[in-house]
Short mmCIF file of C-alpha atoms in Angstrom, two decimals:
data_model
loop_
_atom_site.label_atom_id
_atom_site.label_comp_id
_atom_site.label_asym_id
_atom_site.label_seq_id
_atom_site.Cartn_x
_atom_site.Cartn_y
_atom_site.Cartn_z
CA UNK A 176 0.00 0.00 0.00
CA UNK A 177 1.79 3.43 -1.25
CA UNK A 178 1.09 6.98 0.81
CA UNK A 179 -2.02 8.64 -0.76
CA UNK A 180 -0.19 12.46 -0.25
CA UNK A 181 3.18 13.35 1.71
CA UNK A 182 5.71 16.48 1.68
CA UNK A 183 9.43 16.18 0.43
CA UNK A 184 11.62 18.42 1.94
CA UNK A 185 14.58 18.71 -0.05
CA UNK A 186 17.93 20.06 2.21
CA UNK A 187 19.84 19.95 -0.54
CA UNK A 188 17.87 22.12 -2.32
CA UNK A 189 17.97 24.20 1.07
CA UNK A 190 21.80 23.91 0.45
CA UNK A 191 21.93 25.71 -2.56
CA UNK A 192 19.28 28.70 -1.88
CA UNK A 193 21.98 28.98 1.17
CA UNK A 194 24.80 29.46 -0.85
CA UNK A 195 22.84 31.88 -3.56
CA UNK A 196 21.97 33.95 -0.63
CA UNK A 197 25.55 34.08 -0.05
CA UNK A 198 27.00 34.90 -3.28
CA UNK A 199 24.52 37.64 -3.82
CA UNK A 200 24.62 39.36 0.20
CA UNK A 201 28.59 38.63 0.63
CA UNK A 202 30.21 39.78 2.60
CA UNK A 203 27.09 40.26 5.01
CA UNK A 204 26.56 37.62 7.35
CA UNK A 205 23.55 34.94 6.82
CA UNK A 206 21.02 34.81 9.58
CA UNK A 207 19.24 31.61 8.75
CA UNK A 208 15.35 32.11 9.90
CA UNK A 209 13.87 29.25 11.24
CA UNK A 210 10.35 30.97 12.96
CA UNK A 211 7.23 29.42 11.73
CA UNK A 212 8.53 25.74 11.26
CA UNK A 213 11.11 26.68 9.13
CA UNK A 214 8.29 27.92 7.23
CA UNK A 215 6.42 24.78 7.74
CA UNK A 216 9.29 22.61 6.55
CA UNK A 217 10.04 21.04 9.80
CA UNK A 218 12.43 23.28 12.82
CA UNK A 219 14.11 20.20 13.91
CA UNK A 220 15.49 18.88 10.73
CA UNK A 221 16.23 22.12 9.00
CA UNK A 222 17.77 23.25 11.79
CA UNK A 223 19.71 20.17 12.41
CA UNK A 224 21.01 20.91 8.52
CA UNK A 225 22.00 24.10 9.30
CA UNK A 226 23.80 23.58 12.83
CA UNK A 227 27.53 24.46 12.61
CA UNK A 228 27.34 25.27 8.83
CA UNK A 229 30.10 27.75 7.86
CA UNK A 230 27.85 30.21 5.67
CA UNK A 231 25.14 30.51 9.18
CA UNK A 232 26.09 33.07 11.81
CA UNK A 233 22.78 32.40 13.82
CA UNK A 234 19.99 31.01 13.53
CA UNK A 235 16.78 33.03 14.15
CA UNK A 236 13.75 31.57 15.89
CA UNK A 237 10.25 33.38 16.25
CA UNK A 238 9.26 31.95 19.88
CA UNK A 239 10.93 31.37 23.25
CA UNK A 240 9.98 27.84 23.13
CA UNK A 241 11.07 27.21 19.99
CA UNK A 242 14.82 28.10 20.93
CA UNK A 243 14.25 26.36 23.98
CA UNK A 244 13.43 23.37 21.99
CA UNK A 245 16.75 23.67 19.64
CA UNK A 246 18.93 23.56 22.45
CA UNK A 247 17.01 20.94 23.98
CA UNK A 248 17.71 18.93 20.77
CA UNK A 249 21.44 19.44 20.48
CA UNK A 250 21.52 22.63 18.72
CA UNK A 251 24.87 24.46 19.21
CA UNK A 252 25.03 27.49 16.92
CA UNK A 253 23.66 31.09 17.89
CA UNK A 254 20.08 31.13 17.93
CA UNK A 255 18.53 34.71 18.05
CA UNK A 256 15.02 34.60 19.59
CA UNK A 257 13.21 37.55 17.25
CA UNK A 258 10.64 38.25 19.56
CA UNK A 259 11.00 40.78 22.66
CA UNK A 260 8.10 38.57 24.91
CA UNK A 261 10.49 36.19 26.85
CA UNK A 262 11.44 34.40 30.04
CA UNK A 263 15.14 35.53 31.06
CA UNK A 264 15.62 32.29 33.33
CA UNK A 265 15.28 29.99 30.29
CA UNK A 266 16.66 32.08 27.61
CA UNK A 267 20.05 32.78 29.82
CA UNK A 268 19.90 29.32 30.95
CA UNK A 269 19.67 28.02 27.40
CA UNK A 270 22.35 30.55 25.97
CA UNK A 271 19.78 32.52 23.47
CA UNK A 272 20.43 35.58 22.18
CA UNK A 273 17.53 38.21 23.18
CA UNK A 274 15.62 40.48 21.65
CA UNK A 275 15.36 43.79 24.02
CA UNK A 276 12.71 46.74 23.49
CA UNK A 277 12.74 48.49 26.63
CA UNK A 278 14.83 49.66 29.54
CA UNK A 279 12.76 47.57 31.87
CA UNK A 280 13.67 44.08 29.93
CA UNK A 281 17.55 45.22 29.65
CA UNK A 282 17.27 45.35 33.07
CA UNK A 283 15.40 42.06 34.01
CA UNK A 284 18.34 40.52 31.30
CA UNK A 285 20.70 41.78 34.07
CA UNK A 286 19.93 40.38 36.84
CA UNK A 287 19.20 37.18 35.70
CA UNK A 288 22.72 37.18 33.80
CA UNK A 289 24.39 38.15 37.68
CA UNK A 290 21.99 35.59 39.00
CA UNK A 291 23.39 33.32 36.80
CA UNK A 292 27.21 33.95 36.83
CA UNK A 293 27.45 34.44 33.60
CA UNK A 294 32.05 34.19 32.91
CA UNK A 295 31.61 36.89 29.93
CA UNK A 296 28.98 39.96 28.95
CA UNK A 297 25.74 38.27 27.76
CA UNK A 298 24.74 39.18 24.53
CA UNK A 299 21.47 40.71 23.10
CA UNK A 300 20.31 42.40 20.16
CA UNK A 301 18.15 45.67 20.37
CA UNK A 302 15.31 46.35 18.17
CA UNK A 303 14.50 49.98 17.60
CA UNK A 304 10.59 50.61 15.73
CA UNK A 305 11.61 52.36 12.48
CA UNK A 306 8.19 52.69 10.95
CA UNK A 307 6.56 49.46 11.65
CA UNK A 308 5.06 49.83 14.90
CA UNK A 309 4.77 46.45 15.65
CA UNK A 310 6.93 46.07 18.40
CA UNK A 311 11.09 48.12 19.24
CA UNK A 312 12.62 50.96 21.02
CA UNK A 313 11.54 54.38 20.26
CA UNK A 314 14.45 56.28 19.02
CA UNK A 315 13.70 58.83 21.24
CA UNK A 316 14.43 56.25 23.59
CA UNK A 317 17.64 55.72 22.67
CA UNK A 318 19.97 57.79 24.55
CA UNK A 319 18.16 57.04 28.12
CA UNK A 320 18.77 53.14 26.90
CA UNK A 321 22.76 53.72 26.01
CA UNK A 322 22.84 55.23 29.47
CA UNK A 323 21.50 52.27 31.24
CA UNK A 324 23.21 50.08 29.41
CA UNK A 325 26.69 52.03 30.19
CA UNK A 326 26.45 51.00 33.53
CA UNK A 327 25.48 47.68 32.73
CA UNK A 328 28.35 46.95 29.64
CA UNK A 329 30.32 44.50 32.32
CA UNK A 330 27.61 42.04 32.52
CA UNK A 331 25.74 42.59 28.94
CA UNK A 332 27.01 42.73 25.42
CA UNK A 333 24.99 44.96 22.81
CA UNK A 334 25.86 42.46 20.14
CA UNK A 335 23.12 43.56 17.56
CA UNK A 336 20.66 46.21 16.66
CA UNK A 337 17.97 45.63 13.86
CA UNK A 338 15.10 46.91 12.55
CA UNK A 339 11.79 45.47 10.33
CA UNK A 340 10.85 46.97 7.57
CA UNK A 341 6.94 47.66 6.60
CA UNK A 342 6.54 47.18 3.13
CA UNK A 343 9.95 45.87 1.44
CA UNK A 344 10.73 47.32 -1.71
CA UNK A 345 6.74 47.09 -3.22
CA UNK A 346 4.96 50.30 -4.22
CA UNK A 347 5.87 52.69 -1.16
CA UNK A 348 9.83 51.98 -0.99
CA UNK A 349 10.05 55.68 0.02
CA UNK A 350 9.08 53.91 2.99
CA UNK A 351 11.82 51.49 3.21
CA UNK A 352 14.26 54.37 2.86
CA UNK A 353 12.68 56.35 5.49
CA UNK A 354 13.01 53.72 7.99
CA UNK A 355 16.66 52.93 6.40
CA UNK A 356 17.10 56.60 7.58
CA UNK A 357 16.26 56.02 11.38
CA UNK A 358 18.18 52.92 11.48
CA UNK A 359 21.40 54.12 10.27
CA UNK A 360 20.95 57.47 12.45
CA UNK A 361 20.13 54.87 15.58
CA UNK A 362 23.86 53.28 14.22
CA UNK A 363 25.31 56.81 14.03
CA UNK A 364 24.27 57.57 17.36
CA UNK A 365 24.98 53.95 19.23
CA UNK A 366 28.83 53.95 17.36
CA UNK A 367 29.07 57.43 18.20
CA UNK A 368 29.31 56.39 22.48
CA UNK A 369 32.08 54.19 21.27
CA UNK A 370 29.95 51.16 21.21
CA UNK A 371 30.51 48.89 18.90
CA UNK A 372 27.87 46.43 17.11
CA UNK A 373 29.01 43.09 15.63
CA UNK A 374 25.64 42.88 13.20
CA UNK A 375 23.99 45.86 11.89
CA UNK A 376 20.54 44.11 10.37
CA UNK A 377 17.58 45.40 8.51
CA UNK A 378 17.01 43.48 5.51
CA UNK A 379 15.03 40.50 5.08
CA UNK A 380 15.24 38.23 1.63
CA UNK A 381 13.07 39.96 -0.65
CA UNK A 382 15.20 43.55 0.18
CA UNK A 383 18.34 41.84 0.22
CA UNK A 384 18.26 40.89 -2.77
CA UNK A 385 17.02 43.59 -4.03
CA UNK A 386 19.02 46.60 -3.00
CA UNK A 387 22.64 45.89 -1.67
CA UNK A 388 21.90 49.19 0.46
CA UNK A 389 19.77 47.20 3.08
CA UNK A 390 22.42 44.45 4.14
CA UNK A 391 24.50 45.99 6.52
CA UNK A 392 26.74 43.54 8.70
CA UNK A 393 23.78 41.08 8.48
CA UNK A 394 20.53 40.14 6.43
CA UNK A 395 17.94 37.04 7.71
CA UNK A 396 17.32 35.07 5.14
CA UNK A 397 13.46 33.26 5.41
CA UNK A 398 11.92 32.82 2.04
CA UNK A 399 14.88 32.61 -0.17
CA UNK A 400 16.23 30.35 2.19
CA UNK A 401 13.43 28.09 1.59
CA UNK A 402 12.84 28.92 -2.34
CA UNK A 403 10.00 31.25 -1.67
CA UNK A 404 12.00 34.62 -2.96
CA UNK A 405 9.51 36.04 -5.62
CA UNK A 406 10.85 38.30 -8.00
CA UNK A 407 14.49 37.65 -7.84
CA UNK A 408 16.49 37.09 -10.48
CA UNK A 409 18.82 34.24 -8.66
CA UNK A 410 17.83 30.88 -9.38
CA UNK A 411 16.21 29.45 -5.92
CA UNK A 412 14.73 25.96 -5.34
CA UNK A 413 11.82 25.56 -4.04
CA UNK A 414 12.86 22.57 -0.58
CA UNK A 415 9.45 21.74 -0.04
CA UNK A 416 7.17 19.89 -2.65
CA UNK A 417 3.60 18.24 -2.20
CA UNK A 418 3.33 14.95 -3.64
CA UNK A 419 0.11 12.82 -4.04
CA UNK A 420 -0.72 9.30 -5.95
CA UNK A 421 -4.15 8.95 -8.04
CA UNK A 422 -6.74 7.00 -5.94
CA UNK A 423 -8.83 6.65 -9.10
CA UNK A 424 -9.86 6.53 -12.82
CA UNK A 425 -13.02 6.59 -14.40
CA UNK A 426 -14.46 7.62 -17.39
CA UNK A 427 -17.50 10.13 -17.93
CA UNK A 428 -19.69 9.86 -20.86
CA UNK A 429 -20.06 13.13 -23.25
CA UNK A 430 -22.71 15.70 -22.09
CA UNK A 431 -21.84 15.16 -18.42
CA UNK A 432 -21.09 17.54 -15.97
CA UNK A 433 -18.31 16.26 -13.08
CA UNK A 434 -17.64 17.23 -9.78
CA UNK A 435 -19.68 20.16 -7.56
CA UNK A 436 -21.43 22.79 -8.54
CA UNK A 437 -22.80 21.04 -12.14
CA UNK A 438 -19.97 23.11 -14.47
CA UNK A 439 -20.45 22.89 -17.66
CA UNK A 440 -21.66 19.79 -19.38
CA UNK A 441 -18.29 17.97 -21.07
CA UNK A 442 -18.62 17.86 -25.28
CA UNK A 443 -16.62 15.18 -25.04
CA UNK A 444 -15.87 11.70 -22.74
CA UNK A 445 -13.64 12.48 -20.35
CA UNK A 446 -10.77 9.99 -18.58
CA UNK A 447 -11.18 11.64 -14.80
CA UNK A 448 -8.66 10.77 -11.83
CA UNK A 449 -9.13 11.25 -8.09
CA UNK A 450 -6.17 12.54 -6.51
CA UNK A 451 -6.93 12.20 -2.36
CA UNK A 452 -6.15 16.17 -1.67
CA UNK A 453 -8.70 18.79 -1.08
CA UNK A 454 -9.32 22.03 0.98
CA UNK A 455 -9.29 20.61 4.45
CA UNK A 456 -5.58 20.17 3.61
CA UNK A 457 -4.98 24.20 2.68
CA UNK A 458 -5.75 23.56 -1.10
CA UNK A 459 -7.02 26.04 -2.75
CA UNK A 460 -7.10 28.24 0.18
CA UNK A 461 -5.52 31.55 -0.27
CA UNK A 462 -4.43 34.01 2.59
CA UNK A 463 -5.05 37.52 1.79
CA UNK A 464 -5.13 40.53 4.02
CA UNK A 465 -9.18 42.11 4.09
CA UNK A 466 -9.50 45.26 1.59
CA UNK A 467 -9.14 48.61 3.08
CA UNK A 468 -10.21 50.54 0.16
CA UNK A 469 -11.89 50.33 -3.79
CA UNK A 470 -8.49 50.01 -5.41
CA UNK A 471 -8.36 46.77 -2.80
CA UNK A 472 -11.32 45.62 -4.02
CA UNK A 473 -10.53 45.49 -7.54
CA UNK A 474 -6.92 44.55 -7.17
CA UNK A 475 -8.12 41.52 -5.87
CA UNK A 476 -11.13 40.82 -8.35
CA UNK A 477 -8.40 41.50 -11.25
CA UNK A 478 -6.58 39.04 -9.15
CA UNK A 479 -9.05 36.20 -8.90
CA UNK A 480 -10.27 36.67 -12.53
CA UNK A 481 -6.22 36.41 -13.51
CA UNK A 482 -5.91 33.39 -11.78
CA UNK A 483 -8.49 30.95 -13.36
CA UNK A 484 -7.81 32.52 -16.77
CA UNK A 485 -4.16 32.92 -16.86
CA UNK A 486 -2.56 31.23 -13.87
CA UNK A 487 -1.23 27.55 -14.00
CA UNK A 488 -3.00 24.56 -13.00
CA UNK A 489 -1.05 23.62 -9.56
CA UNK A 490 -1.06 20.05 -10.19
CA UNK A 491 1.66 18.56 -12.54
CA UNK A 492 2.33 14.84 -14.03
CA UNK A 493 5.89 14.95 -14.75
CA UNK A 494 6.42 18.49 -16.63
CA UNK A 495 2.48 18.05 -17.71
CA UNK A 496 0.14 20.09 -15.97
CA UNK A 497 -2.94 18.45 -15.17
CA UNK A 498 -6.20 20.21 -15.19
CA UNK A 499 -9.05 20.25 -12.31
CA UNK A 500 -12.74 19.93 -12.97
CA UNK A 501 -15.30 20.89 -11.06
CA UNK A 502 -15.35 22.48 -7.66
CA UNK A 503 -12.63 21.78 -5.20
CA UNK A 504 -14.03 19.57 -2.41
CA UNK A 505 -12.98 19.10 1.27
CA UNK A 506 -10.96 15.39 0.72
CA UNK A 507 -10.77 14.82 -2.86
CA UNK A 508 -9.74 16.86 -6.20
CA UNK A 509 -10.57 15.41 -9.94
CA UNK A 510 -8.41 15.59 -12.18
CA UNK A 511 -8.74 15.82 -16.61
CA UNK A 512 -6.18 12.93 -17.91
CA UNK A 513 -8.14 12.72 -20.86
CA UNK A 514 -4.63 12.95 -22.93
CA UNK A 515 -2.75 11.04 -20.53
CA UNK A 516 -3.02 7.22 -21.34
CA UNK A 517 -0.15 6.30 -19.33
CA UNK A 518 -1.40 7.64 -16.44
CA UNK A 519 -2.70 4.87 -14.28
CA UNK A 520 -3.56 4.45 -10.63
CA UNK A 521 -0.60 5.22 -8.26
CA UNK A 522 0.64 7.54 -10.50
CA UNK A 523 2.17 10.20 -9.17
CA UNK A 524 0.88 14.07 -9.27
CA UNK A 525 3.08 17.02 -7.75
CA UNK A 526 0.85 19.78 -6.58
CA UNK A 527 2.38 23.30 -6.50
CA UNK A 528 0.82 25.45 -3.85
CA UNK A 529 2.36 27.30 -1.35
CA UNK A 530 1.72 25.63 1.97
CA UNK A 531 0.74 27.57 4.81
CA UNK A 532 0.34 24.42 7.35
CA UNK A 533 1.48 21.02 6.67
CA UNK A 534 -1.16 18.73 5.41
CA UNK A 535 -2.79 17.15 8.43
CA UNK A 536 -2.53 13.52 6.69
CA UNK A 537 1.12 14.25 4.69
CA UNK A 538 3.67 11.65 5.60
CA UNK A 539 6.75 13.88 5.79
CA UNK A 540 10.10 12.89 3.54
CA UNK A 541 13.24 14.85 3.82
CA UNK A 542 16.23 14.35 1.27
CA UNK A 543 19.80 14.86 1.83
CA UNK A 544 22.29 14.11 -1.13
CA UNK A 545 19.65 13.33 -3.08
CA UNK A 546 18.92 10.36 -0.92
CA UNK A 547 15.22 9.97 1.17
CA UNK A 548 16.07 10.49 4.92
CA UNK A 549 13.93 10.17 7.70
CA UNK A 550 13.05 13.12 10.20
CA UNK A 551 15.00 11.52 13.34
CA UNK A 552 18.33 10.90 11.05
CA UNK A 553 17.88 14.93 11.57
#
């Protein structure tokens, strides 16, 4: 009995989009962004991949626990937690590198690094809010910050300082440049005390490869890391592909419709596979932010309408792309293989969506010089 659907993760793939990243930010350092899964692709084994490699300064994780996890897993390289919201016992106690916002968590990092004995200054990265307003210091903040952390330069090591940016390089880069403009005056001011920062780091991957002027000492590489980049010219690989087997063939007689919602009646028979993916496993489902506006609205109507009469069918036999019929349902997608004669049952169909969650009944497969591994080899 073969798997009906299951994920391949490819690390070497991962490998390469590593050492693109590196060739194109050099001689930045590579922040290797693990938050989110790995961007569903599984923490534990890409981070396992990743552990000690020479082009990875640090690895950057989007939750205490998370970290926690790595070093609970034999993780050894630098792991900078992203987010400010944190436990000081366990972050000191598992050597991560903070994320500080505020004068009132430098301070809490201080006494837990005395509490702890700590032999050398503990390091931490501050975040200053350029334009995002998510979450940083205000740089009218700064100065009172420096001060504290004068008296406290014995026991804690300003390491880092970064930034977010809102909106990348899309429409409003004048954006981008005005929050450049606060971070490099926040450098100008924190150099200026004589203090001085080992990684300087606003850019993500979209930005760094984009415009060289973002990478500073550092970038964090997500997407591209993972093959995700969108509109860069480098030549990523996609690490994570969806793979599914055909449950079933049948054929449907001229002047039928198939599938929900009675589309159009067929002029001709049709050869019809079942493939055992539908929306309860993210198919189909796209995440979208709601419109704030009428050019919103008919962005994403020009959007939709592009997409089922220009865009792709997702799912692919070999270099063939296979069309759907009918309405997507919750379990189970049909397939047109009308012009496919070879195609039988266990055949197999790549589907090329991005994922958002793994799918709940996806076996996951990871390959490593271009042989299938299993998660715990990881």
């Amino acid at each position: 009995m073969f798997a009906l659907q299951w994920v391949e993760v490819n690390l070497d793939h991962l490998e390469h989009n590593l050492e693109v990243m590196h060739r194109t930010c050099k001689p930045a350092s590579i922040f290797a962004v693990i938050k989110g899964n790995a961007y569903n692709h599984g923490m534990i084994p890409v981070a396992r991949m990743l552990d000690g490699h020479h082009l990875v300064t640090h690895l950057a994780a989007g939750r205490e626990e998370d970290a926690v996890l790595l070093r609970k897993e034999g993780i050894t390289s630098p792991i900078l937690l992203l987010s400010p919201y944190f436990d000081e016992n366990k972050i000191v106690a598992n050597t991560i590198t903070p994320t500080i916002t505020s004068v009132n968590d430098l301070h809490k990092l201080y006494l837990e690094v005395r509490k702890q004995e700590c032999r050398k200054p503990y390091p931490f990265h501050l975040k200053i809010n350029t334009g995002m307003n998510r979450f940083g210091l205000q740089p009218d903040e700064l100065e009172t910050f420096l001060e504290v952390y004068k008296d406290y330069s014995r026991t804690l090591a300003l390491e880092g300082c970064f930034s977010h940016l809102s909106n990348g390089l899309k429409n409003k880069a004048s954006h981008s440049l005005k929050q450049k403009a606060v971070f490099e005056k926040t450098l100008e001011t924190i150099r200026g005390k004589g203090i001085e920062i080992t990684y300087a780091h606003l850019a993500a991957s979209h930005v760094a490869l984009g415009d060289s002027r973002f990478h500073f000492d550092a970038v964090r590489t997500g997407n591209a890391l993972y093959g995700q980049a969108q509109n860069s010219k480098q030549e990523f690989k996609h690490a994570l592909t969806w793979k599914t087997r055909i449950q079933d063939i049948y054929n449907v007689p001229a002047g039928e419709s198939i599938g929900y919602g009675l589309s159009r009646p067929s002029k001709e028979k049709k050869r019809v596979a079942v493939i055992p993916v539908g929306t309860v496993d993210g198919l189909g489902l796209v995440r979208q932010a709601p419109p704030e506006s009428v050019k919103d609205v008919i962005r994403q109507i020009l959007k939709t309408g592009y997409h089922y009469l220009k865009a792709p069918s997702p799912f692919q036999y070999g270099s063939t792309p296979l069309r759907p019929l009918g309405k997507q349902g919750m379990e189970f997608t049909l397939l047109d293989i009308t012009a496919h004669p070879d195609i039988t049952i266990g055949s197999e169909v790549r589907i090329n969506s991005s994922l958002f969650a793994l799918p709940s009944q996806a076996e996951v497969v990871y390959v490593r010089d271009r042989k299938q591994v299993h998660a715990s080899n990881y």
